Amino acid sequence: MAGSTIPTVKLMMMMMLMIMAAAAGDVRVYRKDLPERRNLLANGLAHTPPMGWNSWNHFSCNINETVIRETADALVSTGLAKLGYKYVNIDDCWAEKTRDQQGNLVARKSTFPSGIKALADYVHNKGLKLGIYGDSGTMTCSMTMPGSLGHEEQDAQTFASWGIDYLKYDNCNNEGIKPTIRYPIMTRALMKTGRPIFLSLCEWGDMHPALWGSKVGNSWRTTGNINDTWDRMMYIADMNEYYADYARPGGWNDPDMLEVGNGGMTKDEYIVHFSIWAISKAPLLIGCDVKTITKETLGILGNKEVIAVNQDRLGVQAKKVRTEDDLEVWAGPLSKYRVVVLLVNRGLASARITAHWDDIGLPPNTAVVTRDLWLHIKWRQRPTGNMTAMVASHSCKMFVLKPVS
């Protein structure tokens, strides 16, 4: 498979990032030059990307405490919790539209009558963690509940008192105040509570948070919202990949939540979706209804070998290393001297895709043991310097290669 190893559009983006980083002064482009990330945030979380569930993609504002409890039950009963899906995250629309007389956020009585503390206790008793949604502006994106602008310390204390473990912090109705000013205020407020709370910056890639998010949050959205279509999913994957060098243990690029199982894509397209998110070290936040999950969807989200790539302790985000038209090779290093390789066919017809050793980081003429992560088979490959596979339209092949002497 011939072709450029760095597409022109990607090269232009890299140059733009270098210029922006130089202007920022204290942010470097290359991974080896990144400063120590714990400037404001020192919560000791996110050694690997978070895994769990979020209510928004499937339920939008149609949530209540029964949905959250039953989802926690389903994560346990399906075995997903044992695989690492620990966070049960409530998105927008959980609170009353106004604060109480003391200025505190309060749960909406009609949908969360027991309150968030009781819900956190229920989730914790399942061995899981509870996440919640907030906004760094005056109102949340749904315009149904207050944002935290001007109330950061009060809201942080409220979240901590309820036993919250994860805060998704959005970017709506922000009065034109830059996120680089608004977001650190909440970071400091959470640190003051003394409770470790994962901070997810849902800033939509507005001001390139990969350049500064590592000092402020445990993850940062690099893109706008995903939707349940092939084209949008792949566009977001492309955008997120530009920032690969900024992800590492403690802070991760976030291309938005998973759509697997919501019905808008084929099985093969969902496998591509999950595979790219896994090698990209993205948060793996399920976005479908776990209570009614199908065997097919469970087979995708529950692939232990693909999850292991996402959770690999080396924590290096994979990149596109070769592309030609609609055929792509993604690769990245793993612990124990291994390499993960993903062959993606974005075209409309089956095609052969070749991964070359010099592209994926293996010495020439290296013999490898190859493991197919979706077929769950392995074989020993002689030192040929490349590997080729036939990949169907809108499909992928995912391998882990381990050099052998």
mmCIF file of C-alpha atoms in Angstrom:
data_model
loop_
_atom_site.group_PDB
_atom_site.id
_atom_site.type_symbol
_atom_site.label_atom_id
_atom_site.label_comp_id
_atom_site.label_asym_id
_atom_site.label_seq_id
_atom_site.Cartn_x
_atom_site.Cartn_y
_atom_site.Cartn_z
ATOM 1 C CA MET A 1 0.000 0.000 0.000
ATOM 2 C CA ALA A 2 1.765 3.139 -1.170
ATOM 3 C CA GLY A 3 1.030 6.659 -0.044
ATOM 4 C CA SER A 4 2.062 9.496 2.185
ATOM 5 C CA THR A 5 2.646 8.744 5.835
ATOM 6 C CA ILE A 6 1.410 12.224 6.834
ATOM 7 C CA PRO A 7 -1.532 13.655 4.860
ATOM 8 C CA THR A 8 -1.227 17.290 3.769
ATOM 9 C CA VAL A 9 -4.146 18.397 5.944
ATOM 10 C CA LYS A 10 -2.542 16.779 8.968
ATOM 11 C CA LEU A 11 0.786 18.444 8.263
ATOM 12 C CA MET A 12 -0.967 21.803 8.098
ATOM 13 C CA MET A 13 -2.670 21.133 11.423
ATOM 14 C CA MET A 14 0.642 20.172 13.009
ATOM 15 C CA MET A 15 2.199 23.418 11.824
ATOM 16 C CA MET A 16 -0.750 25.384 13.190
ATOM 17 C CA LEU A 17 -0.399 23.689 16.564
ATOM 18 C CA MET A 18 3.304 24.494 16.663
ATOM 19 C CA ILE A 19 2.579 28.161 16.033
ATOM 20 C CA MET A 20 -0.138 28.213 18.688
ATOM 21 C CA ALA A 21 2.070 26.415 21.178
ATOM 22 C CA ALA A 22 4.891 28.877 20.606
ATOM 23 C CA ALA A 23 2.493 31.746 21.199
ATOM 24 C CA ALA A 24 1.290 30.129 24.444
ATOM 25 C CA GLY A 25 4.840 30.147 25.726
ATOM 26 C CA ASP A 26 4.635 27.386 28.307
ATOM 27 C CA VAL A 27 3.239 24.584 26.136
ATOM 28 C CA ARG A 28 5.443 22.453 23.894
ATOM 29 C CA VAL A 29 4.407 20.474 20.853
ATOM 30 C CA TYR A 30 6.477 17.351 21.247
ATOM 31 C CA ARG A 31 5.570 14.737 23.812
ATOM 32 C CA LYS A 32 9.062 14.515 25.271
ATOM 33 C CA ASP A 33 9.003 18.237 25.958
ATOM 34 C CA LEU A 34 5.636 18.374 27.704
ATOM 35 C CA PRO A 35 5.913 20.000 31.145
ATOM 36 C CA GLU A 36 4.829 18.270 34.326
ATOM 37 C CA ARG A 37 1.064 18.194 34.055
ATOM 38 C CA ARG A 38 0.017 18.668 37.666
ATOM 39 C CA ASN A 39 -0.090 22.450 37.841
ATOM 40 C CA LEU A 40 -3.577 22.931 39.318
ATOM 41 C CA LEU A 41 -4.963 19.391 39.336
ATOM 42 C CA ALA A 42 -3.433 16.779 41.615
ATOM 43 C CA ASN A 43 -6.241 14.308 42.233
ATOM 44 C CA GLY A 44 -4.257 11.183 41.344
ATOM 45 C CA LEU A 45 -6.928 9.958 38.941
ATOM 46 C CA ALA A 46 -6.972 8.839 35.296
ATOM 47 C CA HIS A 47 -3.855 6.686 35.189
ATOM 48 C CA THR A 48 -5.787 5.008 32.377
ATOM 49 C CA PRO A 49 -8.758 6.415 30.441
ATOM 50 C CA PRO A 50 -12.052 6.324 32.360
ATOM 51 C CA MET A 51 -14.662 3.707 31.525
ATOM 52 C CA GLY A 52 -18.349 3.812 32.271
ATOM 53 C CA TRP A 53 -21.694 5.055 30.966
ATOM 54 C CA ASN A 54 -23.278 8.446 30.272
ATOM 55 C CA SER A 55 -26.978 9.189 29.893
ATOM 56 C CA TRP A 56 -26.929 11.812 27.133
ATOM 57 C CA ASN A 57 -26.508 9.957 23.822
ATOM 58 C CA HIS A 58 -29.520 7.719 24.364
ATOM 59 C CA PHE A 59 -31.734 9.478 26.909
ATOM 60 C CA SER A 60 -30.933 13.178 26.412
ATOM 61 C CA CYS A 61 -33.041 15.024 29.031
ATOM 62 C CA ASN A 62 -35.382 12.067 29.575
ATOM 63 C CA ILE A 63 -33.646 10.839 32.717
ATOM 64 C CA ASN A 64 -34.682 10.043 36.263
ATOM 65 C CA GLU A 65 -33.303 8.223 39.269
ATOM 66 C CA THR A 66 -34.891 4.936 38.192
ATOM 67 C CA VAL A 67 -32.972 5.008 34.896
ATOM 68 C CA ILE A 68 -29.722 5.642 36.775
ATOM 69 C CA ARG A 69 -30.316 2.883 39.319
ATOM 70 C CA GLU A 70 -31.344 0.362 36.688
ATOM 71 C CA THR A 71 -28.318 1.250 34.568
ATOM 72 C CA ALA A 72 -26.046 0.631 37.540
ATOM 73 C CA ASP A 73 -27.762 -2.721 38.043
ATOM 74 C CA ALA A 74 -27.311 -3.575 34.356
ATOM 75 C CA LEU A 75 -23.610 -2.693 34.321
ATOM 76 C CA VAL A 76 -23.150 -5.256 37.079
ATOM 77 C CA SER A 77 -25.485 -7.969 35.738
ATOM 78 C CA THR A 78 -24.061 -7.865 32.196
ATOM 79 C CA GLY A 79 -20.479 -8.145 33.465
ATOM 80 C CA LEU A 80 -19.523 -4.763 32.023
ATOM 81 C CA ALA A 81 -18.618 -3.441 35.466
ATOM 82 C CA LYS A 82 -16.087 -6.260 35.941
ATOM 83 C CA LEU A 83 -14.499 -5.249 32.635
ATOM 84 C CA GLY A 84 -13.871 -1.733 33.970
ATOM 85 C CA TYR A 85 -17.042 0.230 33.186
ATOM 86 C CA LYS A 86 -17.293 1.831 36.625
ATOM 87 C CA TYR A 87 -18.617 5.371 36.142
ATOM 88 C CA VAL A 88 -22.377 5.922 36.012
ATOM 89 C CA ASN A 89 -22.625 9.499 34.729
ATOM 90 C CA ILE A 90 -25.754 11.646 34.878
ATOM 91 C CA ASP A 91 -25.737 14.268 32.123
ATOM 92 C CA ASP A 92 -27.749 17.494 31.762
ATOM 93 C CA CYS A 93 -31.299 18.052 33.127
ATOM 94 C CA TRP A 94 -30.967 16.524 36.608
ATOM 95 C CA ALA A 95 -31.464 19.737 38.646
ATOM 96 C CA GLU A 96 -34.188 22.279 39.309
ATOM 97 C CA LYS A 97 -34.046 25.418 37.181
ATOM 98 C CA THR A 98 -33.339 27.608 40.219
ATOM 99 C CA ARG A 99 -31.078 27.231 43.226
ATOM 100 C CA ASP A 100 -32.421 27.013 46.776
ATOM 101 C CA GLN A 101 -32.463 29.970 49.190
ATOM 102 C CA GLN A 102 -28.855 29.289 50.166
ATOM 103 C CA GLY A 103 -27.788 29.267 46.524
ATOM 104 C CA ASN A 104 -27.251 25.504 46.323
ATOM 105 C CA LEU A 105 -27.992 23.291 43.354
ATOM 106 C CA VAL A 106 -30.870 20.938 44.113
ATOM 107 C CA ALA A 107 -32.027 17.777 42.384
ATOM 108 C CA ARG A 108 -35.255 18.013 40.392
ATOM 109 C CA LYS A 109 -38.015 16.729 42.685
ATOM 110 C CA SER A 110 -40.110 15.292 39.859
ATOM 111 C CA THR A 111 -37.346 13.035 38.507
ATOM 112 C CA PHE A 112 -34.808 12.661 41.338
ATOM 113 C CA PRO A 113 -37.033 12.745 44.429
ATOM 114 C CA SER A 114 -34.573 10.798 46.590
ATOM 115 C CA GLY A 115 -31.785 13.287 45.889
ATOM 116 C CA ILE A 116 -28.324 12.790 44.452
ATOM 117 C CA LYS A 117 -26.705 11.699 47.729
ATOM 118 C CA ALA A 118 -29.044 8.710 47.992
ATOM 119 C CA LEU A 119 -28.329 7.852 44.360
ATOM 120 C CA ALA A 120 -24.573 8.054 44.955
ATOM 121 C CA ASP A 121 -24.924 5.714 47.926
ATOM 122 C CA TYR A 122 -26.853 3.230 45.774
ATOM 123 C CA VAL A 123 -24.248 3.323 43.006
ATOM 124 C CA HIS A 124 -21.348 3.063 45.449
ATOM 125 C CA ASN A 125 -22.940 0.023 47.082
ATOM 126 C CA LYS A 126 -22.785 -1.625 43.657
ATOM 127 C CA GLY A 127 -19.021 -1.070 43.565
ATOM 128 C CA LEU A 128 -19.452 1.698 40.976
ATOM 129 C CA LYS A 129 -18.857 5.456 40.883
ATOM 130 C CA LEU A 130 -21.329 8.275 40.250
ATOM 131 C CA GLY A 131 -20.692 11.117 37.830
ATOM 132 C CA ILE A 132 -22.665 14.314 37.366
ATOM 133 C CA TYR A 133 -22.957 17.158 34.875
ATOM 134 C CA GLY A 134 -22.306 20.852 35.347
ATOM 135 C CA ASP A 135 -21.616 23.873 33.204
ATOM 136 C CA SER A 136 -18.988 26.611 33.382
ATOM 137 C CA GLY A 137 -21.508 29.287 32.341
ATOM 138 C CA THR A 138 -24.673 30.741 33.812
ATOM 139 C CA MET A 139 -26.998 27.999 32.523
ATOM 140 C CA THR A 140 -26.437 24.483 31.202
ATOM 141 C CA CYS A 141 -26.741 23.704 27.513
ATOM 142 C CA SER A 142 -30.341 22.511 27.888
ATOM 143 C CA MET A 143 -31.241 25.824 29.592
ATOM 144 C CA THR A 144 -33.104 23.789 32.234
ATOM 145 C CA MET A 145 -30.712 24.145 35.170
ATOM 146 C CA PRO A 146 -28.144 26.628 36.533
ATOM 147 C CA GLY A 147 -24.495 26.677 35.562
ATOM 148 C CA SER A 148 -21.662 27.118 38.034
ATOM 149 C CA LEU A 149 -20.235 30.455 36.869
ATOM 150 C CA GLY A 150 -19.733 32.454 40.049
ATOM 151 C CA HIS A 151 -20.731 29.455 42.209
ATOM 152 C CA GLU A 152 -17.745 27.186 41.616
ATOM 153 C CA GLU A 153 -16.671 26.655 45.230
ATOM 154 C CA GLN A 154 -20.223 26.227 46.482
ATOM 155 C CA ASP A 155 -21.052 23.698 43.761
ATOM 156 C CA ALA A 156 -17.799 21.801 44.231
ATOM 157 C CA GLN A 157 -18.556 21.444 47.921
ATOM 158 C CA THR A 158 -22.070 20.272 47.072
ATOM 159 C CA PHE A 159 -20.769 17.629 44.661
ATOM 160 C CA ALA A 160 -18.230 16.402 47.210
ATOM 161 C CA SER A 161 -20.840 16.219 49.986
ATOM 162 C CA TRP A 162 -23.046 14.088 47.747
ATOM 163 C CA GLY A 163 -20.209 11.657 47.023
ATOM 164 C CA ILE A 164 -19.713 12.558 43.366
ATOM 165 C CA ASP A 165 -16.726 10.904 41.645
ATOM 166 C CA TYR A 166 -16.774 12.501 38.171
ATOM 167 C CA LEU A 167 -17.763 15.937 36.875
ATOM 168 C CA LYS A 168 -18.503 16.566 33.214
ATOM 169 C CA TYR A 169 -18.117 20.350 32.946
ATOM 170 C CA ASP A 170 -19.727 21.946 29.874
ATOM 171 C CA ASN A 171 -19.177 25.248 28.041
ATOM 172 C CA CYS A 172 -22.585 26.843 27.348
ATOM 173 C CA ASN A 173 -23.856 30.340 28.201
ATOM 174 C CA ASN A 174 -20.363 31.412 29.183
ATOM 175 C CA GLU A 175 -20.792 35.193 28.774
ATOM 176 C CA GLY A 176 -17.820 35.296 26.433
ATOM 177 C CA ILE A 177 -15.308 34.502 29.189
ATOM 178 C CA LYS A 178 -12.490 32.334 27.860
ATOM 179 C CA PRO A 179 -12.449 28.714 29.033
ATOM 180 C CA THR A 180 -8.829 29.150 30.085
ATOM 181 C CA ILE A 181 -10.185 31.543 32.719
ATOM 182 C CA ARG A 182 -13.423 29.743 33.694
ATOM 183 C CA TYR A 183 -12.260 26.148 33.922
ATOM 184 C CA PRO A 184 -9.303 26.543 36.347
ATOM 185 C CA ILE A 185 -11.655 28.100 38.906
ATOM 186 C CA MET A 186 -13.580 24.847 39.148
ATOM 187 C CA THR A 187 -10.333 22.868 39.208
ATOM 188 C CA ARG A 188 -9.181 24.782 42.285
ATOM 189 C CA ALA A 189 -12.632 24.475 43.863
ATOM 190 C CA LEU A 190 -12.656 20.684 43.448
ATOM 191 C CA MET A 191 -9.165 20.429 44.902
ATOM 192 C CA LYS A 192 -10.272 22.397 47.963
ATOM 193 C CA THR A 193 -12.966 19.830 48.740
ATOM 194 C CA GLY A 194 -10.378 17.139 49.407
ATOM 195 C CA ARG A 195 -12.417 14.571 47.473
ATOM 196 C CA PRO A 196 -10.835 13.072 44.343
ATOM 197 C CA ILE A 197 -13.259 13.967 41.533
ATOM 198 C CA PHE A 198 -12.427 13.209 37.907
ATOM 199 C CA LEU A 199 -12.767 16.479 35.949
ATOM 200 C CA SER A 200 -13.883 16.161 32.329
ATOM 201 C CA LEU A 201 -13.551 19.412 30.379
ATOM 202 C CA CYS A 202 -16.427 19.435 27.900
ATOM 203 C CA GLU A 203 -15.124 22.476 26.047
ATOM 204 C CA TRP A 204 -15.778 21.039 22.545
ATOM 205 C CA GLY A 205 -12.211 21.757 21.358
ATOM 206 C CA ASP A 206 -13.172 25.453 21.384
ATOM 207 C CA MET A 207 -9.743 26.845 22.280
ATOM 208 C CA HIS A 208 -7.704 23.691 21.608
ATOM 209 C CA PRO A 209 -7.802 22.389 25.214
ATOM 210 C CA ALA A 210 -5.206 19.731 24.427
ATOM 211 C CA LEU A 211 -2.688 22.594 24.611
ATOM 212 C CA TRP A 212 -3.614 23.551 28.183
ATOM 213 C CA GLY A 213 -6.088 20.993 29.549
ATOM 214 C CA SER A 214 -3.495 18.768 31.204
ATOM 215 C CA LYS A 215 -2.987 21.331 33.963
ATOM 216 C CA VAL A 216 -6.712 21.714 34.557
ATOM 217 C CA GLY A 217 -8.589 18.447 33.946
ATOM 218 C CA ASN A 218 -8.296 14.689 33.602
ATOM 219 C CA SER A 219 -9.735 14.739 30.077
ATOM 220 C CA TRP A 220 -10.675 17.370 27.534
ATOM 221 C CA ARG A 221 -13.041 17.278 24.588
ATOM 222 C CA THR A 222 -11.102 17.794 21.386
ATOM 223 C CA THR A 223 -14.160 18.003 19.135
ATOM 224 C CA GLY A 224 -17.784 19.014 18.823
ATOM 225 C CA ASN A 225 -20.573 16.559 19.601
ATOM 226 C CA ILE A 226 -20.671 13.093 18.101
ATOM 227 C CA ASN A 227 -23.801 11.638 16.532
ATOM 228 C CA ASP A 228 -24.737 8.111 15.545
ATOM 229 C CA THR A 229 -23.521 8.202 11.929
ATOM 230 C CA TRP A 230 -20.446 6.819 10.183
ATOM 231 C CA ASP A 231 -19.395 10.127 8.628
ATOM 232 C CA ARG A 232 -19.621 12.124 11.845
ATOM 233 C CA MET A 233 -17.904 9.437 13.895
ATOM 234 C CA MET A 234 -14.970 9.235 11.478
ATOM 235 C CA TYR A 235 -14.698 13.029 11.220
ATOM 236 C CA ILE A 236 -14.401 13.237 14.996
ATOM 237 C CA ALA A 237 -11.798 10.443 14.994
ATOM 238 C CA ASP A 238 -9.743 12.468 12.502
ATOM 239 C CA MET A 239 -9.952 15.649 14.570
ATOM 240 C CA ASN A 240 -9.021 13.894 17.793
ATOM 241 C CA GLU A 241 -6.002 12.222 16.197
ATOM 242 C CA TYR A 242 -4.358 15.608 15.541
ATOM 243 C CA TYR A 243 -3.762 15.972 19.268
ATOM 244 C CA ALA A 244 -2.374 12.487 19.922
ATOM 245 C CA ASP A 245 0.892 13.725 21.426
ATOM 246 C CA TYR A 246 -0.911 15.481 24.273
ATOM 247 C CA ALA A 247 -2.536 12.390 25.792
ATOM 248 C CA ARG A 248 -0.814 10.469 28.550
ATOM 249 C CA PRO A 249 -1.574 9.003 32.004
ATOM 250 C CA GLY A 250 -3.424 11.570 34.086
ATOM 251 C CA GLY A 251 -5.035 13.392 31.163
ATOM 252 C CA TRP A 252 -6.672 12.178 27.951
ATOM 253 C CA ASN A 253 -8.025 13.493 24.676
ATOM 254 C CA ASP A 254 -11.795 13.023 24.570
ATOM 255 C CA PRO A 255 -13.540 12.617 21.174
ATOM 256 C CA ASP A 256 -16.934 12.340 22.920
ATOM 257 C CA MET A 257 -18.968 9.393 24.134
ATOM 258 C CA LEU A 258 -19.609 6.085 22.388
ATOM 259 C CA GLU A 259 -22.601 5.592 20.103
ATOM 260 C CA VAL A 260 -22.194 1.805 19.920
ATOM 261 C CA GLY A 261 -25.607 0.173 20.194
ATOM 262 C CA ASN A 262 -27.795 3.188 19.448
ATOM 263 C CA GLY A 263 -28.770 1.862 16.007
ATOM 264 C CA GLY A 264 -27.418 4.406 13.526
ATOM 265 C CA MET A 265 -24.477 2.357 12.236
ATOM 266 C CA THR A 266 -23.837 -1.213 11.148
ATOM 267 C CA LYS A 267 -22.098 -3.776 13.332
ATOM 268 C CA ASP A 268 -18.856 -3.389 11.368
ATOM 269 C CA GLU A 269 -19.017 0.406 11.660
ATOM 270 C CA TYR A 270 -19.520 0.138 15.411
ATOM 271 C CA ILE A 271 -16.486 -2.155 15.599
ATOM 272 C CA VAL A 272 -14.445 0.514 13.799
ATOM 273 C CA HIS A 273 -15.837 3.133 16.198
ATOM 274 C CA PHE A 274 -14.928 1.137 19.298
ATOM 275 C CA SER A 275 -11.521 0.138 17.923
ATOM 276 C CA ILE A 276 -10.486 3.715 17.117
ATOM 277 C CA TRP A 277 -11.645 4.977 20.518
ATOM 278 C CA ALA A 278 -9.690 2.168 22.177
ATOM 279 C CA ILE A 279 -6.375 2.786 20.399
ATOM 280 C CA SER A 280 -6.865 6.533 20.810
ATOM 281 C CA LYS A 281 -6.884 6.066 24.596
ATOM 282 C CA ALA A 282 -10.234 7.847 24.628
ATOM 283 C CA PRO A 283 -12.626 7.601 27.558
ATOM 284 C CA LEU A 284 -14.850 4.578 26.952
ATOM 285 C CA LEU A 285 -18.232 5.906 28.037
ATOM 286 C CA ILE A 286 -21.126 3.762 26.835
ATOM 287 C CA GLY A 287 -23.915 5.830 25.299
ATOM 288 C CA CYS A 288 -26.641 3.234 24.702
ATOM 289 C CA ASP A 289 -29.345 1.851 26.987
ATOM 290 C CA VAL A 290 -27.503 -0.830 28.961
ATOM 291 C CA LYS A 291 -30.808 -2.076 30.413
ATOM 292 C CA THR A 292 -31.855 -3.385 26.987
ATOM 293 C CA ILE A 293 -28.422 -4.063 25.498
ATOM 294 C CA THR A 294 -28.260 -6.672 22.727
ATOM 295 C CA LYS A 295 -25.873 -9.592 22.595
ATOM 296 C CA GLU A 296 -24.228 -8.033 19.519
ATOM 297 C CA THR A 297 -23.594 -4.711 21.255
ATOM 298 C CA LEU A 298 -22.376 -6.437 24.401
ATOM 299 C CA GLY A 299 -19.936 -8.409 22.259
ATOM 300 C CA ILE A 300 -18.424 -5.176 20.958
ATOM 301 C CA LEU A 301 -18.308 -3.206 24.203
ATOM 302 C CA GLY A 302 -17.202 -6.280 26.131
ATOM 303 C CA ASN A 303 -14.193 -7.247 23.992
ATOM 304 C CA LYS A 304 -11.577 -7.727 26.709
ATOM 305 C CA GLU A 305 -8.636 -7.614 24.317
ATOM 306 C CA VAL A 306 -9.666 -4.292 22.791
ATOM 307 C CA ILE A 307 -10.367 -2.855 26.247
ATOM 308 C CA ALA A 308 -6.874 -3.953 27.319
ATOM 309 C CA VAL A 309 -5.377 -1.830 24.533
ATOM 310 C CA ASN A 310 -7.289 1.200 25.767
ATOM 311 C CA GLN A 311 -6.224 0.543 29.363
ATOM 312 C CA ASP A 312 -2.577 -0.252 28.586
ATOM 313 C CA ARG A 313 -0.381 1.331 31.242
ATOM 314 C CA LEU A 314 2.042 2.847 28.736
ATOM 315 C CA GLY A 315 -0.708 5.308 27.878
ATOM 316 C CA VAL A 316 0.377 6.333 24.373
ATOM 317 C CA GLN A 317 -2.347 7.366 21.920
ATOM 318 C CA ALA A 318 -2.091 5.683 18.522
ATOM 319 C CA LYS A 319 -1.847 7.693 15.296
ATOM 320 C CA LYS A 320 -2.434 7.281 11.607
ATOM 321 C CA VAL A 321 0.950 6.270 10.248
ATOM 322 C CA ARG A 322 0.011 5.683 6.605
ATOM 323 C CA THR A 323 -2.958 6.621 4.473
ATOM 324 C CA GLU A 324 -3.926 6.259 0.845
ATOM 325 C CA ASP A 325 -7.318 7.478 -0.254
ATOM 326 C CA ASP A 326 -9.790 5.652 1.998
ATOM 327 C CA LEU A 327 -7.328 3.092 3.374
ATOM 328 C CA GLU A 328 -5.617 3.819 6.680
ATOM 329 C CA VAL A 329 -3.049 2.271 9.004
ATOM 330 C CA TRP A 330 -3.193 3.363 12.635
ATOM 331 C CA ALA A 331 -0.519 2.233 15.100
ATOM 332 C CA GLY A 332 0.875 2.895 18.532
ATOM 333 C CA PRO A 333 3.230 1.354 21.083
ATOM 334 C CA LEU A 334 2.003 -0.740 24.004
ATOM 335 C CA SER A 335 3.760 -1.986 27.116
ATOM 336 C CA LYS A 336 5.979 -5.071 26.956
ATOM 337 C CA TYR A 337 7.462 -3.955 23.603
ATOM 338 C CA ARG A 338 4.240 -4.614 21.725
ATOM 339 C CA VAL A 339 2.562 -2.596 18.952
ATOM 340 C CA VAL A 340 -1.139 -2.213 18.224
ATOM 341 C CA VAL A 341 -2.127 -1.904 14.561
ATOM 342 C CA LEU A 342 -5.532 -0.965 13.181
ATOM 343 C CA LEU A 343 -6.312 -1.262 9.466
ATOM 344 C CA VAL A 344 -9.344 0.837 8.511
ATOM 345 C CA ASN A 345 -11.184 0.790 5.187
ATOM 346 C CA ARG A 346 -13.305 3.926 4.800
ATOM 347 C CA GLY A 347 -14.100 3.112 1.180
ATOM 348 C CA LEU A 348 -17.057 1.457 -0.505
ATOM 349 C CA ALA A 349 -15.304 -1.745 -1.597
ATOM 350 C CA SER A 350 -13.123 -4.379 0.034
ATOM 351 C CA ALA A 351 -9.401 -3.713 -0.279
ATOM 352 C CA ARG A 352 -6.010 -5.002 0.802
ATOM 353 C CA ILE A 353 -4.255 -2.838 3.380
ATOM 354 C CA THR A 354 -0.570 -3.259 4.232
ATOM 355 C CA ALA A 355 1.161 -2.193 7.443
ATOM 356 C CA HIS A 356 4.912 -1.700 6.990
ATOM 357 C CA TRP A 357 7.261 -2.313 9.894
ATOM 358 C CA ASP A 358 9.042 1.029 9.426
ATOM 359 C CA ASP A 359 5.682 2.834 9.686
ATOM 360 C CA ILE A 360 4.478 1.097 12.826
ATOM 361 C CA GLY A 361 7.755 1.264 14.752
ATOM 362 C CA LEU A 362 9.226 -2.218 14.346
ATOM 363 C CA PRO A 363 12.821 -2.834 13.184
ATOM 364 C CA PRO A 364 13.165 -4.260 9.648
ATOM 365 C CA ASN A 365 12.872 -8.024 9.296
ATOM 366 C CA THR A 366 11.378 -8.469 12.765
ATOM 367 C CA ALA A 367 9.517 -11.707 13.409
ATOM 368 C CA VAL A 368 6.331 -11.215 15.394
ATOM 369 C CA VAL A 369 3.541 -13.073 17.094
ATOM 370 C CA THR A 370 0.343 -11.497 15.786
ATOM 371 C CA ARG A 371 -2.928 -11.506 17.699
ATOM 372 C CA ASP A 372 -6.198 -10.642 15.929
ATOM 373 C CA LEU A 373 -8.265 -8.863 18.597
ATOM 374 C CA TRP A 374 -11.660 -9.358 16.939
ATOM 375 C CA LEU A 375 -11.215 -12.929 15.713
ATOM 376 C CA HIS A 376 -9.268 -13.861 18.888
ATOM 377 C CA ILE A 377 -6.653 -15.897 17.055
ATOM 378 C CA LYS A 378 -2.875 -15.600 16.877
ATOM 379 C CA TRP A 379 -0.109 -16.788 14.614
ATOM 380 C CA ARG A 380 3.636 -16.428 14.220
ATOM 381 C CA GLN A 381 4.742 -14.324 11.265
ATOM 382 C CA ARG A 382 8.127 -14.706 9.602
ATOM 383 C CA PRO A 383 10.334 -11.603 9.311
ATOM 384 C CA THR A 384 8.888 -10.088 6.137
ATOM 385 C CA GLY A 385 8.828 -6.411 7.094
ATOM 386 C CA ASN A 386 5.078 -5.938 6.622
ATOM 387 C CA MET A 387 1.680 -7.533 6.990
ATOM 388 C CA THR A 388 -1.319 -7.377 4.669
ATOM 389 C CA ALA A 389 -4.990 -8.074 5.281
ATOM 390 C CA MET A 390 -8.164 -7.863 3.235
ATOM 391 C CA VAL A 391 -10.548 -5.414 4.886
ATOM 392 C CA ALA A 392 -14.197 -5.035 3.943
ATOM 393 C CA SER A 393 -15.892 -1.685 3.324
ATOM 394 C CA HIS A 394 -16.442 0.382 6.477
ATOM 395 C CA SER A 395 -14.611 -2.269 8.473
ATOM 396 C CA CYS A 396 -11.318 -2.783 10.245
ATOM 397 C CA LYS A 397 -8.785 -5.352 11.357
ATOM 398 C CA MET A 398 -7.088 -4.897 14.730
ATOM 399 C CA PHE A 399 -3.865 -6.637 15.761
ATOM 400 C CA VAL A 400 -1.337 -6.653 18.559
ATOM 401 C CA LEU A 401 2.164 -7.525 17.356
ATOM 402 C CA LYS A 402 4.810 -8.821 19.736
ATOM 403 C CA PRO A 403 8.386 -9.190 18.466
ATOM 404 C CA VAL A 404 10.038 -12.550 19.024
ATOM 405 C CA SER A 405 13.646 -13.576 18.748
#
